[in-house]
Short mmCIF file of N, CA and C in Angstrom, two decimals:
data_model
loop_
_atom_site.label_atom_id
_atom_site.label_comp_id
_atom_site.label_asym_id
_atom_site.label_seq_id
_atom_site.Cartn_x
_atom_site.Cartn_y
_atom_site.Cartn_z
N MET A 1 15.41 43.02 24.66
CA MET A 1 13.92 42.83 23.59
C MET A 1 13.45 43.90 23.17
N ALA A 2 13.61 43.64 22.01
CA ALA A 2 13.19 45.01 21.00
C ALA A 2 11.68 44.73 20.68
N PHE A 3 10.77 46.03 20.81
CA PHE A 3 9.15 45.83 20.51
C PHE A 3 9.41 46.78 19.13
N SER A 4 8.22 46.17 18.20
CA SER A 4 7.90 47.03 16.89
C SER A 4 7.24 48.23 17.31
N ALA A 5 6.94 49.08 16.76
CA ALA A 5 6.30 50.09 16.53
C ALA A 5 4.50 49.95 17.05
N ASP A 6 3.80 49.14 16.35
CA ASP A 6 2.63 48.26 16.41
C ASP A 6 2.91 47.51 17.70
N GLU A 7 3.89 47.20 18.49
CA GLU A 7 3.83 46.41 19.88
C GLU A 7 3.83 47.53 20.83
N LEU A 8 4.73 48.31 20.59
CA LEU A 8 4.90 49.21 21.46
C LEU A 8 3.56 50.35 21.76
N GLY A 9 2.67 50.50 20.74
CA GLY A 9 1.53 51.03 20.80
C GLY A 9 0.17 50.25 21.47
N VAL A 10 0.49 49.08 21.31
CA VAL A 10 -0.63 48.07 22.30
C VAL A 10 0.20 47.97 23.68
N LEU A 11 1.32 47.95 23.91
CA LEU A 11 1.78 48.25 25.24
C LEU A 11 1.53 49.36 25.88
N ARG A 12 1.82 50.56 25.37
CA ARG A 12 1.18 51.66 25.68
C ARG A 12 -0.29 52.11 26.17
N ARG A 13 -1.14 51.28 25.29
CA ARG A 13 -2.45 51.01 25.40
C ARG A 13 -2.67 50.58 26.76
N ALA A 14 -2.08 49.35 27.05
CA ALA A 14 -2.38 48.32 28.18
C ALA A 14 -1.60 49.15 29.34
N LEU A 15 -0.62 49.97 29.49
CA LEU A 15 -0.21 50.20 30.30
C LEU A 15 -1.42 51.43 30.85
N ALA A 16 -1.82 52.33 29.91
CA ALA A 16 -2.85 53.36 30.28
C ALA A 16 -3.61 52.85 31.03
N THR A 17 -4.41 51.55 29.95
CA THR A 17 -5.68 51.25 30.72
C THR A 17 -5.39 50.31 32.31
N ALA A 18 -4.34 50.03 32.62
CA ALA A 18 -3.82 49.53 33.79
C ALA A 18 -3.87 50.58 34.88
N LEU A 19 -3.08 52.02 34.22
CA LEU A 19 -3.02 53.07 35.24
C LEU A 19 -4.61 53.56 35.13
N HIS A 20 -5.44 54.12 34.46
CA HIS A 20 -6.97 54.18 34.67
C HIS A 20 -7.79 53.41 33.98
N PRO A 21 -8.14 52.29 34.87
CA PRO A 21 -8.82 51.19 34.21
C PRO A 21 -10.57 52.05 33.24
N ALA A 22 -10.34 51.63 32.73
CA ALA A 22 -11.69 51.32 31.58
C ALA A 22 -12.09 50.52 30.95
N PRO A 23 -13.03 49.91 30.67
CA PRO A 23 -13.42 49.12 29.35
C PRO A 23 -12.81 49.06 28.25
N LEU A 24 -12.06 48.13 27.87
CA LEU A 24 -11.73 47.66 27.01
C LEU A 24 -12.60 47.18 25.22
N GLN A 25 -12.05 47.53 24.34
CA GLN A 25 -12.55 47.17 23.12
C GLN A 25 -12.21 45.88 22.68
N ASP A 26 -13.02 44.76 22.14
CA ASP A 26 -12.31 43.61 21.67
C ASP A 26 -11.17 43.52 20.76
N GLU A 27 -10.96 44.60 19.91
CA GLU A 27 -9.64 44.71 18.99
C GLU A 27 -8.46 44.72 20.11
N ASP A 28 -8.70 45.63 20.94
CA ASP A 28 -7.35 46.00 22.16
C ASP A 28 -7.04 44.73 23.02
N VAL A 29 -8.25 44.05 23.55
CA VAL A 29 -7.95 42.87 24.20
C VAL A 29 -7.25 41.63 23.27
N GLN A 30 -7.46 41.76 22.05
CA GLN A 30 -6.77 40.95 20.87
C GLN A 30 -5.51 41.20 20.75
N ASP A 31 -5.32 42.65 20.56
CA ASP A 31 -4.04 43.10 20.43
C ASP A 31 -3.14 42.93 21.70
N CYS A 32 -4.01 43.00 22.55
CA CYS A 32 -2.81 42.41 23.94
C CYS A 32 -2.19 40.59 24.00
N LEU A 33 -3.19 40.23 23.73
CA LEU A 33 -3.17 38.50 23.76
C LEU A 33 -2.36 38.38 23.01
N ARG A 34 -2.04 38.77 21.56
CA ARG A 34 -1.07 38.51 20.21
C ARG A 34 0.51 39.00 21.17
N LEU A 35 0.29 40.18 21.58
CA LEU A 35 1.37 40.95 22.23
C LEU A 35 1.83 39.74 23.50
N VAL A 36 1.35 39.41 24.49
CA VAL A 36 1.77 38.48 25.01
C VAL A 36 1.99 37.19 24.83
N GLU A 37 1.41 36.57 23.62
CA GLU A 37 1.92 35.82 22.92
C GLU A 37 3.28 35.84 22.47
N SER A 38 3.43 37.27 21.57
CA SER A 38 4.99 37.45 20.67
C SER A 38 5.95 37.33 22.27
N VAL A 39 5.27 38.10 23.34
CA VAL A 39 6.73 38.02 24.24
C VAL A 39 7.09 36.65 24.98
N ASP A 40 5.86 35.78 25.20
CA ASP A 40 5.98 34.62 25.55
C ASP A 40 7.07 34.06 24.69
N GLU A 41 6.85 33.86 23.37
CA GLU A 41 7.60 32.97 22.35
C GLU A 41 9.04 33.73 22.33
N ALA A 42 9.08 34.77 22.50
CA ALA A 42 10.63 35.41 22.63
C ALA A 42 11.15 34.72 23.99
N ALA A 43 10.50 34.63 24.93
CA ALA A 43 11.51 34.65 26.09
C ALA A 43 11.56 32.83 26.31
N ARG A 44 10.67 32.05 25.46
CA ARG A 44 10.87 30.48 25.04
C ARG A 44 11.97 30.48 24.23
N GLU A 45 12.14 31.11 23.09
CA GLU A 45 13.39 31.07 22.54
C GLU A 45 14.57 31.54 22.97
N ALA A 46 14.62 32.71 23.98
CA ALA A 46 15.56 33.49 24.40
C ALA A 46 15.98 31.55 25.30
N GLY A 47 15.38 31.07 26.24
CA GLY A 47 15.75 30.22 27.14
C GLY A 47 16.33 29.00 26.10
N ARG A 48 15.65 28.95 25.01
CA ARG A 48 16.05 27.61 23.84
C ARG A 48 17.75 28.16 23.80
N LEU A 49 17.72 29.30 23.38
CA LEU A 49 19.36 29.91 22.82
C LEU A 49 20.22 29.81 23.90
N ARG A 50 19.77 29.82 25.43
CA ARG A 50 20.60 29.92 26.25
C ARG A 50 21.06 28.64 26.48
N ALA A 51 20.13 27.46 26.56
CA ALA A 51 20.38 26.25 26.85
C ALA A 51 21.39 25.53 25.64
N PHE A 52 21.14 26.28 24.39
CA PHE A 52 22.08 25.60 23.29
C PHE A 52 23.61 26.32 23.62
N LEU A 53 23.49 27.13 23.98
CA LEU A 53 24.72 27.90 24.42
C LEU A 53 25.43 27.53 25.42
N LEU A 54 24.80 26.68 26.67
CA LEU A 54 25.46 26.42 27.72
C LEU A 54 25.88 24.75 27.32
N ASP A 55 25.15 24.16 26.40
CA ASP A 55 25.12 22.97 26.05
C ASP A 55 26.75 22.82 25.28
N ASP A 56 26.86 23.99 24.25
CA ASP A 56 27.95 24.35 23.48
C ASP A 56 29.06 24.52 24.47
N LEU A 57 28.99 25.47 25.37
CA LEU A 57 29.97 25.84 26.18
C LEU A 57 30.61 24.45 27.15
N ALA A 58 29.32 23.42 27.41
CA ALA A 58 29.90 22.45 28.06
C ALA A 58 30.79 21.29 27.28
N ARG A 59 30.39 21.09 25.76
CA ARG A 59 31.16 20.44 24.91
C ARG A 59 32.64 21.33 24.67
N TYR A 60 32.14 22.12 24.59
CA TYR A 60 34.00 22.78 24.26
C TYR A 60 34.98 22.84 25.59
N ARG A 61 34.43 22.75 26.58
CA ARG A 61 34.99 22.55 27.85
C ARG A 61 35.63 21.09 28.19
N GLU A 62 34.73 20.11 27.39
CA GLU A 62 35.12 18.79 27.56
C GLU A 62 36.22 18.49 26.60
N ALA A 63 36.42 19.14 25.57
CA ALA A 63 37.38 19.03 24.34
C ALA A 63 38.68 19.74 24.62
N LEU A 64 38.72 20.68 25.83
CA LEU A 64 40.12 21.29 25.85
C LEU A 64 40.92 20.73 26.37
N PRO A 65 42.39 20.81 25.84
CA PRO A 65 42.68 22.22 25.57
C PRO A 65 42.56 22.25 24.09
N GLY A 66 42.31 21.31 23.38
CA GLY A 66 42.37 21.21 21.70
C GLY A 66 41.14 22.57 21.35
N SER A 67 40.13 22.93 22.10
CA SER A 67 39.00 23.58 21.48
C SER A 67 39.07 25.19 22.35
N LEU A 68 40.45 25.57 22.97
CA LEU A 68 40.95 26.74 23.39
C LEU A 68 39.74 27.98 22.89
N GLY A 69 40.03 28.12 21.51
CA GLY A 69 39.59 29.20 20.89
C GLY A 69 38.36 29.40 20.79
N GLY A 70 37.78 28.29 20.63
CA GLY A 70 36.16 28.30 20.53
C GLY A 70 35.56 28.39 21.88
N TYR A 71 36.50 27.45 23.17
CA TYR A 71 35.84 27.88 24.55
C TYR A 71 35.64 29.18 25.05
N LEU A 72 36.91 30.01 24.90
CA LEU A 72 37.09 30.96 25.15
C LEU A 72 35.98 32.06 24.60
N GLY A 73 35.92 32.18 23.29
CA GLY A 73 34.71 33.06 23.03
C GLY A 73 33.45 32.48 23.22
N LEU A 74 32.66 31.37 23.54
CA LEU A 74 31.61 31.03 23.96
C LEU A 74 31.48 31.42 25.22
N LEU A 75 32.39 31.34 25.91
CA LEU A 75 32.54 31.74 27.35
C LEU A 75 32.37 33.38 27.38
N ARG A 76 32.82 34.05 26.82
CA ARG A 76 32.80 35.16 26.59
C ARG A 76 31.28 35.69 26.41
N ASP A 77 30.51 34.95 25.43
CA ASP A 77 29.31 35.15 24.88
C ASP A 77 28.43 34.74 26.22
N ALA A 78 28.48 33.80 26.75
CA ALA A 78 27.71 33.26 27.90
C ALA A 78 28.00 34.36 29.09
N LEU A 79 29.14 34.90 29.20
CA LEU A 79 29.20 35.79 30.40
C LEU A 79 28.28 37.10 30.22
N ALA A 80 28.63 37.39 28.67
CA ALA A 80 27.64 38.95 28.15
C ALA A 80 26.23 38.19 28.45
N ALA A 81 26.01 37.48 28.19
CA ALA A 81 24.51 36.71 28.52
C ALA A 81 24.04 37.10 30.11
N GLY A 82 24.84 36.72 30.90
CA GLY A 82 24.11 36.87 32.04
C GLY A 82 24.67 35.26 33.08
N TYR A 83 25.53 34.69 32.22
CA TYR A 83 26.20 33.21 32.92
C TYR A 83 26.69 33.47 34.14
N ASP A 84 26.42 32.92 34.77
CA ASP A 84 27.22 32.62 36.49
C ASP A 84 28.51 31.29 36.15
N PRO A 85 29.82 31.86 36.23
CA PRO A 85 30.69 30.83 35.62
C PRO A 85 30.49 29.84 36.91
N GLY A 86 30.59 28.52 36.65
CA GLY A 86 30.69 27.65 37.63
C GLY A 86 32.16 27.06 38.05
N ALA A 87 31.94 26.11 38.52
CA ALA A 87 33.01 25.34 39.16
C ALA A 87 33.75 24.63 38.28
N ASP A 88 33.18 24.08 37.16
CA ASP A 88 33.69 23.56 35.84
C ASP A 88 34.51 24.44 35.33
N ASP A 89 34.22 25.66 34.93
CA ASP A 89 34.68 26.65 34.46
C ASP A 89 35.64 27.19 34.67
N LEU A 90 35.80 27.40 36.08
CA LEU A 90 36.85 27.95 36.99
C LEU A 90 37.94 27.20 36.75
N ALA A 91 37.92 25.82 37.05
CA ALA A 91 39.17 24.97 37.06
C ALA A 91 39.69 25.04 35.96
N ALA A 92 38.50 24.92 34.23
CA ALA A 92 38.96 25.01 33.06
C ALA A 92 40.05 26.03 33.07
N LEU A 93 39.52 27.34 33.31
CA LEU A 93 40.47 28.27 33.15
C LEU A 93 41.57 28.29 34.10
N ARG A 94 41.82 27.99 35.13
CA ARG A 94 42.93 27.60 35.75
C ARG A 94 44.38 27.09 35.34
N ALA A 95 43.68 25.83 34.89
CA ALA A 95 44.22 24.63 34.01
C ALA A 95 45.06 25.67 32.46
N LEU A 96 44.33 26.36 32.13
CA LEU A 96 44.71 27.37 30.76
C LEU A 96 45.02 28.37 31.16
N ARG A 97 45.87 28.95 32.53
CA ARG A 97 45.71 30.58 32.69
C ARG A 97 47.12 30.81 32.19
N ARG A 98 47.96 30.00 31.61
CA ARG A 98 48.89 30.36 30.53
C ARG A 98 49.02 31.10 29.47
N ASN A 99 47.77 30.83 28.91
CA ASN A 99 47.07 31.71 27.73
C ASN A 99 46.86 33.02 28.28
N ALA A 100 46.81 34.15 27.61
CA ALA A 100 46.56 35.14 27.91
C ALA A 100 44.96 35.68 28.19
N GLY A 101 44.31 35.03 27.37
CA GLY A 101 42.95 35.43 27.27
C GLY A 101 42.23 34.36 28.36
N ALA A 102 42.78 33.34 28.47
CA ALA A 102 42.40 32.18 29.57
C ALA A 102 42.38 33.16 31.05
N ALA A 103 43.75 33.74 31.30
CA ALA A 103 43.92 34.18 32.50
C ALA A 103 43.03 35.41 32.69
N GLU A 104 42.86 36.36 31.68
CA GLU A 104 41.95 37.45 31.56
C GLU A 104 40.57 36.94 31.91
N LEU A 105 39.94 35.87 31.26
CA LEU A 105 38.72 35.61 31.58
C LEU A 105 38.43 35.02 33.18
N LEU A 106 39.63 34.06 33.57
CA LEU A 106 39.89 33.72 34.83
C LEU A 106 39.63 34.78 35.84
N THR A 107 40.14 36.01 35.87
CA THR A 107 40.09 37.05 36.86
C THR A 107 38.65 37.32 36.90
N ARG A 108 38.03 37.26 35.36
CA ARG A 108 36.86 38.35 35.59
C ARG A 108 35.89 37.05 35.74
N CYS A 109 35.91 35.76 35.80
CA CYS A 109 34.67 34.50 36.32
C CYS A 109 35.39 34.39 37.59
N GLN A 110 36.18 34.70 38.24
CA GLN A 110 36.34 34.83 39.82
C GLN A 110 35.62 36.00 40.24
N VAL A 111 35.45 37.41 39.48
CA VAL A 111 35.07 37.92 40.64
C VAL A 111 33.59 37.68 40.28
N LEU A 112 32.85 37.28 39.04
CA LEU A 112 31.67 37.02 39.15
C LEU A 112 30.95 35.61 39.69
N ALA A 113 31.95 34.83 39.93
CA ALA A 113 31.69 33.72 40.70
C ALA A 113 31.10 34.20 42.29
N GLU A 114 32.20 35.04 42.74
CA GLU A 114 32.19 35.47 44.05
C GLU A 114 31.07 36.41 44.50
N ARG A 115 30.95 37.21 43.39
CA ARG A 115 29.47 38.23 43.39
C ARG A 115 28.25 37.32 43.77
N SER A 116 28.25 35.99 42.93
CA SER A 116 26.99 35.11 42.92
C SER A 116 27.18 34.38 43.71
N VAL A 117 27.97 34.04 44.84
CA VAL A 117 28.10 33.51 45.79
C VAL A 117 27.69 34.18 47.03
N ARG A 118 27.97 35.68 47.01
CA ARG A 118 27.72 36.36 48.28
C ARG A 118 26.00 37.00 47.94
N ALA A 119 25.69 36.91 46.98
CA ALA A 119 24.32 37.44 46.32
C ALA A 119 23.42 35.97 47.21
N ARG A 120 23.71 34.91 46.48
CA ARG A 120 23.37 34.02 47.25
C ARG A 120 22.87 33.77 48.69
N LEU A 121 24.02 34.07 49.44
CA LEU A 121 24.29 33.85 50.90
C LEU A 121 23.26 34.92 51.73
N ALA A 122 23.23 36.19 50.84
CA ALA A 122 22.69 37.48 51.08
C ALA A 122 21.33 37.21 51.36
N ARG A 123 20.90 36.19 49.94
CA ARG A 123 19.30 36.18 50.06
C ARG A 123 19.35 34.83 51.28
N VAL A 124 19.86 33.97 51.13
CA VAL A 124 19.30 33.07 52.39
C VAL A 124 19.35 33.57 53.77
N SER A 125 20.30 34.66 54.07
CA SER A 125 20.43 35.01 55.41
C SER A 125 18.86 36.18 55.24
N GLN A 126 18.51 36.73 54.31
CA GLN A 126 17.49 37.59 54.65
C GLN A 126 16.17 36.92 54.87
N ALA A 127 16.36 35.72 54.08
CA ALA A 127 15.10 34.63 54.34
C ALA A 127 14.79 34.03 55.55
N THR A 128 16.18 33.84 56.44
CA THR A 128 16.13 33.35 57.62
C THR A 128 15.96 34.42 58.65
N ALA A 129 16.24 35.78 58.44
CA ALA A 129 15.93 36.57 59.50
C ALA A 129 14.45 36.93 59.25
N ALA A 130 13.97 36.83 58.06
CA ALA A 130 12.58 37.21 57.68
C ALA A 130 11.55 36.60 58.74
N ALA A 131 12.33 35.18 58.59
CA ALA A 131 11.22 34.21 59.50
C ALA A 131 11.26 34.40 60.71
N PRO A 132 9.97 34.66 61.50
CA PRO A 132 9.95 34.49 63.07
C PRO A 132 10.68 33.45 63.86
N ALA A 133 11.31 34.02 64.97
CA ALA A 133 12.11 32.70 65.29
C ALA A 133 11.01 31.95 66.30
N GLY A 134 11.59 30.84 66.19
CA GLY A 134 10.68 29.61 66.77
C GLY A 134 9.54 29.34 65.78
N ALA A 135 9.11 29.99 64.83
CA ALA A 135 8.03 29.37 63.85
C ALA A 135 8.42 28.07 62.96
N PRO A 136 7.25 27.15 63.06
CA PRO A 136 7.65 26.17 62.11
C PRO A 136 7.64 26.83 60.66
N ARG A 137 8.65 26.33 59.86
CA ARG A 137 8.21 26.52 58.65
C ARG A 137 7.33 26.19 57.56
N ALA A 138 6.71 26.84 57.02
CA ALA A 138 5.75 26.41 56.27
C ALA A 138 6.15 25.29 54.84
N ARG A 139 5.62 24.62 54.85
CA ARG A 139 5.94 23.72 53.53
C ARG A 139 5.51 23.71 52.40
N LEU A 140 5.88 23.98 51.25
CA LEU A 140 5.72 24.21 49.90
C LEU A 140 4.90 23.70 49.34
N LEU A 141 3.68 24.37 48.83
CA LEU A 141 2.70 23.88 48.03
C LEU A 141 2.51 23.47 46.47
N ALA A 142 3.63 24.32 45.85
CA ALA A 142 3.75 24.09 44.58
C ALA A 142 4.86 22.90 44.28
N LEU A 143 5.40 22.28 45.41
CA LEU A 143 6.39 21.39 45.21
C LEU A 143 5.86 19.95 45.53
N PRO A 144 6.18 19.02 44.83
CA PRO A 144 5.67 17.74 45.33
C PRO A 144 6.13 17.57 46.83
N GLY A 145 5.62 17.09 47.85
CA GLY A 145 5.60 16.79 48.77
C GLY A 145 5.01 17.70 49.85
N GLY A 146 4.78 18.72 49.28
CA GLY A 146 3.96 19.92 49.84
C GLY A 146 2.55 19.40 50.93
N ARG A 147 1.81 20.50 51.07
CA ARG A 147 0.88 20.39 52.16
C ARG A 147 -0.30 19.92 51.21
N ALA A 148 -0.32 20.15 49.93
CA ALA A 148 -1.38 19.19 48.92
C ALA A 148 -1.20 17.81 48.48
N ALA A 149 0.05 17.62 48.70
CA ALA A 149 0.40 16.00 48.48
C ALA A 149 0.38 15.49 49.83
N ALA A 150 -0.09 15.89 50.96
CA ALA A 150 0.09 15.53 52.01
C ALA A 150 -1.22 15.00 52.32
N ASP A 151 -2.17 15.94 51.66
CA ASP A 151 -3.37 15.56 51.99
C ASP A 151 -3.78 14.22 51.24
N GLU A 152 -3.59 13.90 50.05
CA GLU A 152 -3.80 13.05 49.24
C GLU A 152 -3.13 11.78 49.50
N PRO A 153 -4.18 10.65 49.26
CA PRO A 153 -3.38 9.22 50.06
C PRO A 153 -1.94 8.80 48.84
N LYS A 154 -1.26 8.10 49.80
CA LYS A 154 0.00 7.83 48.77
C LYS A 154 -0.48 6.44 48.23
N PRO A 155 -0.17 6.38 47.25
CA PRO A 155 -0.34 5.05 46.36
C PRO A 155 0.85 3.88 46.82
N THR A 156 0.44 2.80 47.16
CA THR A 156 1.67 2.02 47.53
C THR A 156 2.10 1.51 45.98
N PRO A 157 3.38 1.63 46.01
CA PRO A 157 4.15 0.85 44.94
C PRO A 157 3.84 -0.61 44.76
N PRO A 158 4.03 -1.03 43.52
CA PRO A 158 3.27 -2.43 43.00
C PRO A 158 4.51 -3.17 43.81
N ALA A 159 4.41 -4.49 44.28
CA ALA A 159 5.40 -4.98 45.03
C ALA A 159 6.18 -5.64 43.57
N PRO A 160 7.68 -5.77 43.40
CA PRO A 160 8.33 -6.35 42.13
C PRO A 160 7.84 -7.63 42.12
N ALA A 161 7.78 -8.23 40.97
CA ALA A 161 7.50 -9.61 40.66
C ALA A 161 8.63 -10.79 41.06
N GLU A 162 8.23 -11.42 41.75
CA GLU A 162 9.43 -12.61 41.99
C GLU A 162 10.07 -13.22 40.85
N ARG A 163 10.89 -13.16 40.36
CA ARG A 163 11.55 -13.99 39.24
C ARG A 163 12.65 -14.76 39.56
N PRO A 164 12.54 -15.99 39.36
CA PRO A 164 13.80 -16.71 39.59
C PRO A 164 15.36 -16.23 38.83
N VAL A 165 15.78 -16.52 39.57
CA VAL A 165 16.96 -15.97 38.91
C VAL A 165 17.71 -17.49 38.23
N PRO A 166 17.92 -17.08 36.90
CA PRO A 166 18.49 -18.47 36.30
C PRO A 166 19.80 -18.67 36.73
N LYS A 167 20.11 -19.91 36.20
CA LYS A 167 21.35 -20.58 36.78
C LYS A 167 22.14 -20.18 35.64
N PRO A 168 23.29 -20.36 35.71
CA PRO A 168 24.43 -20.21 34.92
C PRO A 168 24.39 -20.92 33.64
N SER A 169 23.56 -22.45 33.59
CA SER A 169 23.86 -23.23 32.66
C SER A 169 22.39 -23.10 31.83
N GLU A 170 21.34 -22.43 32.32
CA GLU A 170 20.26 -21.46 31.58
C GLU A 170 20.69 -20.23 30.51
N VAL A 171 21.19 -19.66 31.06
CA VAL A 171 22.01 -18.62 30.52
C VAL A 171 23.03 -18.66 29.43
N PHE A 172 24.17 -19.73 30.09
CA PHE A 172 24.80 -20.06 29.02
C PHE A 172 25.17 -21.40 29.05
N PRO A 173 24.35 -22.38 27.96
CA PRO A 173 24.18 -23.53 27.98
C PRO A 173 25.83 -24.11 27.36
N PRO A 174 25.78 -25.37 27.86
CA PRO A 174 27.15 -26.07 27.83
C PRO A 174 27.48 -26.67 26.35
N ARG A 175 28.31 -26.56 26.08
CA ARG A 175 28.74 -26.38 24.74
C ARG A 175 28.73 -28.02 24.40
N ARG A 176 28.21 -28.02 23.20
CA ARG A 176 28.64 -29.47 22.55
C ARG A 176 29.78 -29.71 21.81
N ARG A 177 30.28 -31.19 22.30
CA ARG A 177 31.44 -31.22 21.34
C ARG A 177 31.00 -31.70 20.09
N PRO A 178 32.31 -31.22 19.29
CA PRO A 178 31.77 -31.63 17.92
C PRO A 178 31.93 -33.03 17.65
N VAL A 179 31.26 -34.03 16.99
CA VAL A 179 31.03 -35.23 16.81
C VAL A 179 32.32 -35.47 15.31
N PRO A 180 33.31 -36.11 15.89
CA PRO A 180 34.33 -36.63 14.64
C PRO A 180 33.47 -37.46 13.55
N PRO A 181 34.17 -36.78 12.70
CA PRO A 181 33.65 -37.69 11.21
C PRO A 181 34.07 -39.26 11.34
N PRO A 182 33.26 -40.09 10.68
CA PRO A 182 33.66 -41.60 10.97
C PRO A 182 34.90 -41.69 10.20
N PRO A 183 35.66 -42.78 10.50
CA PRO A 183 36.87 -42.84 9.89
C PRO A 183 36.65 -43.48 8.57
N PRO A 184 37.39 -43.53 7.26
CA PRO A 184 37.27 -43.33 6.27
C PRO A 184 37.00 -44.79 5.57
N GLU A 185 37.28 -45.88 6.48
CA GLU A 185 36.80 -47.35 6.16
C GLU A 185 35.33 -47.24 5.90
N GLU A 186 34.71 -46.24 7.03
CA GLU A 186 33.22 -46.75 7.39
C GLU A 186 32.14 -46.03 6.24
N ARG A 187 33.05 -45.05 5.70
CA ARG A 187 32.07 -44.19 4.55
C ARG A 187 31.92 -44.94 3.41
N VAL A 188 30.61 -44.86 3.00
CA VAL A 188 30.14 -45.40 1.69
C VAL A 188 30.18 -44.70 0.76
N ALA A 189 30.70 -45.23 -0.45
CA ALA A 189 30.98 -44.39 -1.68
C ALA A 189 29.65 -44.66 -2.62
N GLY A 190 29.17 -43.67 -2.79
CA GLY A 190 27.70 -43.25 -3.45
C GLY A 190 27.75 -43.66 -5.33
#
């Protein structure tokens, strides 16, 4: 993320105030709030761009092998942006490994995927090692089903309305046979 010269000045003043607390002028507070809004907007835009890139990558992956060139380019861009390749990406690259670019990306993606799995396992093992032995796990408060949700009475779901199941003759009425026209001698000429 890049800051303009004005934004860097605001950031510098905010950091100085954080290190050496002093009363802020209203103008400095407004500048800080505008900087926060700008950073938040940039973060939201980065998230939207990442979501678009990943959706595009999935569309190209589904259209393989016809979209090989586009897929490889998008995957390189996604990897450069910090994307961890998933099982779908690895499977697609394995199927395309006869292509030199796909083979090179497969090697890179396998290394990244292995690193990602090892990092997740390390975080899980650290979390379980940090918990005292025999201590019950605390329920999460910020997620549905946490302690706050346990205190609230659970609403009873409304009973589904009993609808009679229609008979096939009600859904598909019987066909009426066409009435044959009267014989020619019974017709009356006008």
